[in-house]
Protein backbone atom coordinates (compact mmCIF):
# COMPACT_ATOMS: atom_id res chain seq x y z
CA UNK A 1 0.00 0.00 0.00
CA UNK A 2 2.87 2.31 0.80
CA UNK A 3 4.40 1.54 -2.58
CA UNK A 4 1.21 2.59 -4.36
CA UNK A 5 1.03 5.90 -2.51
CA UNK A 6 4.65 6.67 -3.42
CA UNK A 7 4.01 5.69 -7.02
CA UNK A 8 0.91 7.89 -7.28
CA UNK A 9 2.66 10.84 -5.66
CA UNK A 10 5.55 10.57 -8.13
CA UNK A 11 3.25 10.47 -11.15
CA UNK A 12 1.47 13.61 -9.96
CA UNK A 13 4.56 15.79 -10.11
CA UNK A 14 4.12 19.15 -11.83
CA UNK A 15 6.92 18.26 -14.24
CA UNK A 16 4.58 15.82 -15.96
CA UNK A 17 1.73 18.30 -16.23
CA UNK A 18 1.13 20.15 -19.47
CA UNK A 19 0.38 23.84 -19.61
CA UNK A 20 -3.27 24.83 -19.75
CA UNK A 21 -4.30 26.10 -23.19
CA UNK A 22 -7.31 28.35 -22.95
CA UNK A 23 -9.98 27.56 -25.54
CA UNK A 24 -10.48 30.24 -28.14
CA UNK A 25 -14.17 31.03 -28.68
CA UNK A 26 -15.32 30.66 -32.25
CA UNK A 27 -17.46 33.22 -34.00
CA UNK A 28 -21.07 32.26 -34.58
CA UNK A 29 -22.19 31.59 -38.10
CA UNK A 30 -25.04 33.44 -39.77
CA UNK A 31 -27.14 30.26 -39.61
CA UNK A 32 -26.68 30.02 -35.83
CA UNK A 33 -27.65 33.66 -35.42
CA UNK A 34 -30.75 33.13 -37.57
CA UNK A 35 -31.94 30.16 -35.50
CA UNK A 36 -31.18 32.01 -32.26
CA UNK A 37 -33.38 34.88 -33.48
CA UNK A 38 -36.18 32.48 -34.41
CA UNK A 39 -35.95 30.77 -31.00
CA UNK A 40 -35.98 34.13 -29.19
CA UNK A 41 -39.04 35.33 -31.09
CA UNK A 42 -40.81 32.02 -30.45
CA UNK A 43 -40.10 32.32 -26.73
CA UNK A 44 -41.45 35.87 -26.67
CA UNK A 45 -44.59 34.76 -28.53
CA UNK A 46 -45.12 31.89 -26.07
CA UNK A 47 -44.70 34.25 -23.12
CA UNK A 48 -47.27 36.63 -24.64
CA UNK A 49 -49.73 33.76 -25.16
CA UNK A 50 -49.33 32.71 -21.52
CA UNK A 51 -49.81 36.33 -20.40
CA UNK A 52 -52.95 36.61 -22.54
CA UNK A 53 -54.37 33.31 -21.26
CA UNK A 54 -53.75 34.21 -17.63
CA UNK A 55 -55.37 37.64 -18.01
CA UNK A 56 -58.48 36.15 -19.67
CA UNK A 57 -59.48 34.39 -16.48
Tab-separated table of C-alpha atoms in Angstrom:
chain	number	residue	atom	x	y	z
A	1	UNK	CA	0.000	0.000	0.000
A	2	UNK	CA	2.872	2.312	0.801
A	3	UNK	CA	4.402	1.545	-2.577
A	4	UNK	CA	1.205	2.593	-4.364
A	5	UNK	CA	1.031	5.905	-2.512
A	6	UNK	CA	4.654	6.665	-3.420
A	7	UNK	CA	4.007	5.688	-7.024
A	8	UNK	CA	0.911	7.888	-7.276
A	9	UNK	CA	2.655	10.842	-5.658
A	10	UNK	CA	5.545	10.574	-8.128
A	11	UNK	CA	3.249	10.467	-11.146
A	12	UNK	CA	1.469	13.609	-9.962
A	13	UNK	CA	4.564	15.791	-10.107
A	14	UNK	CA	4.118	19.152	-11.835
A	15	UNK	CA	6.917	18.259	-14.243
A	16	UNK	CA	4.579	15.817	-15.963
A	17	UNK	CA	1.732	18.297	-16.235
A	18	UNK	CA	1.127	20.148	-19.471
A	19	UNK	CA	0.381	23.841	-19.605
A	20	UNK	CA	-3.272	24.827	-19.752
A	21	UNK	CA	-4.301	26.095	-23.185
A	22	UNK	CA	-7.312	28.354	-22.948
A	23	UNK	CA	-9.976	27.557	-25.539
A	24	UNK	CA	-10.482	30.244	-28.141
A	25	UNK	CA	-14.167	31.034	-28.677
A	26	UNK	CA	-15.315	30.660	-32.252
A	27	UNK	CA	-17.457	33.222	-33.996
A	28	UNK	CA	-21.073	32.262	-34.581
A	29	UNK	CA	-22.193	31.595	-38.098
A	30	UNK	CA	-25.043	33.436	-39.772
A	31	UNK	CA	-27.141	30.256	-39.607
A	32	UNK	CA	-26.681	30.019	-35.833
A	33	UNK	CA	-27.651	33.664	-35.417
A	34	UNK	CA	-30.751	33.126	-37.567
A	35	UNK	CA	-31.938	30.156	-35.501
A	36	UNK	CA	-31.182	32.012	-32.261
A	37	UNK	CA	-33.385	34.880	-33.479
A	38	UNK	CA	-36.179	32.482	-34.412
A	39	UNK	CA	-35.951	30.768	-30.997
A	40	UNK	CA	-35.980	34.129	-29.191
A	41	UNK	CA	-39.043	35.329	-31.090
A	42	UNK	CA	-40.814	32.017	-30.451
A	43	UNK	CA	-40.097	32.316	-26.733
A	44	UNK	CA	-41.455	35.866	-26.668
A	45	UNK	CA	-44.590	34.762	-28.534
A	46	UNK	CA	-45.118	31.887	-26.073
A	47	UNK	CA	-44.704	34.253	-23.121
A	48	UNK	CA	-47.267	36.630	-24.642
A	49	UNK	CA	-49.731	33.765	-25.159
A	50	UNK	CA	-49.335	32.712	-21.524
A	51	UNK	CA	-49.808	36.329	-20.405
A	52	UNK	CA	-52.947	36.610	-22.541
A	53	UNK	CA	-54.373	33.311	-21.261
A	54	UNK	CA	-53.750	34.210	-17.629
A	55	UNK	CA	-55.373	37.641	-18.008
A	56	UNK	CA	-58.479	36.148	-19.669
A	57	UNK	CA	-59.477	34.390	-16.476
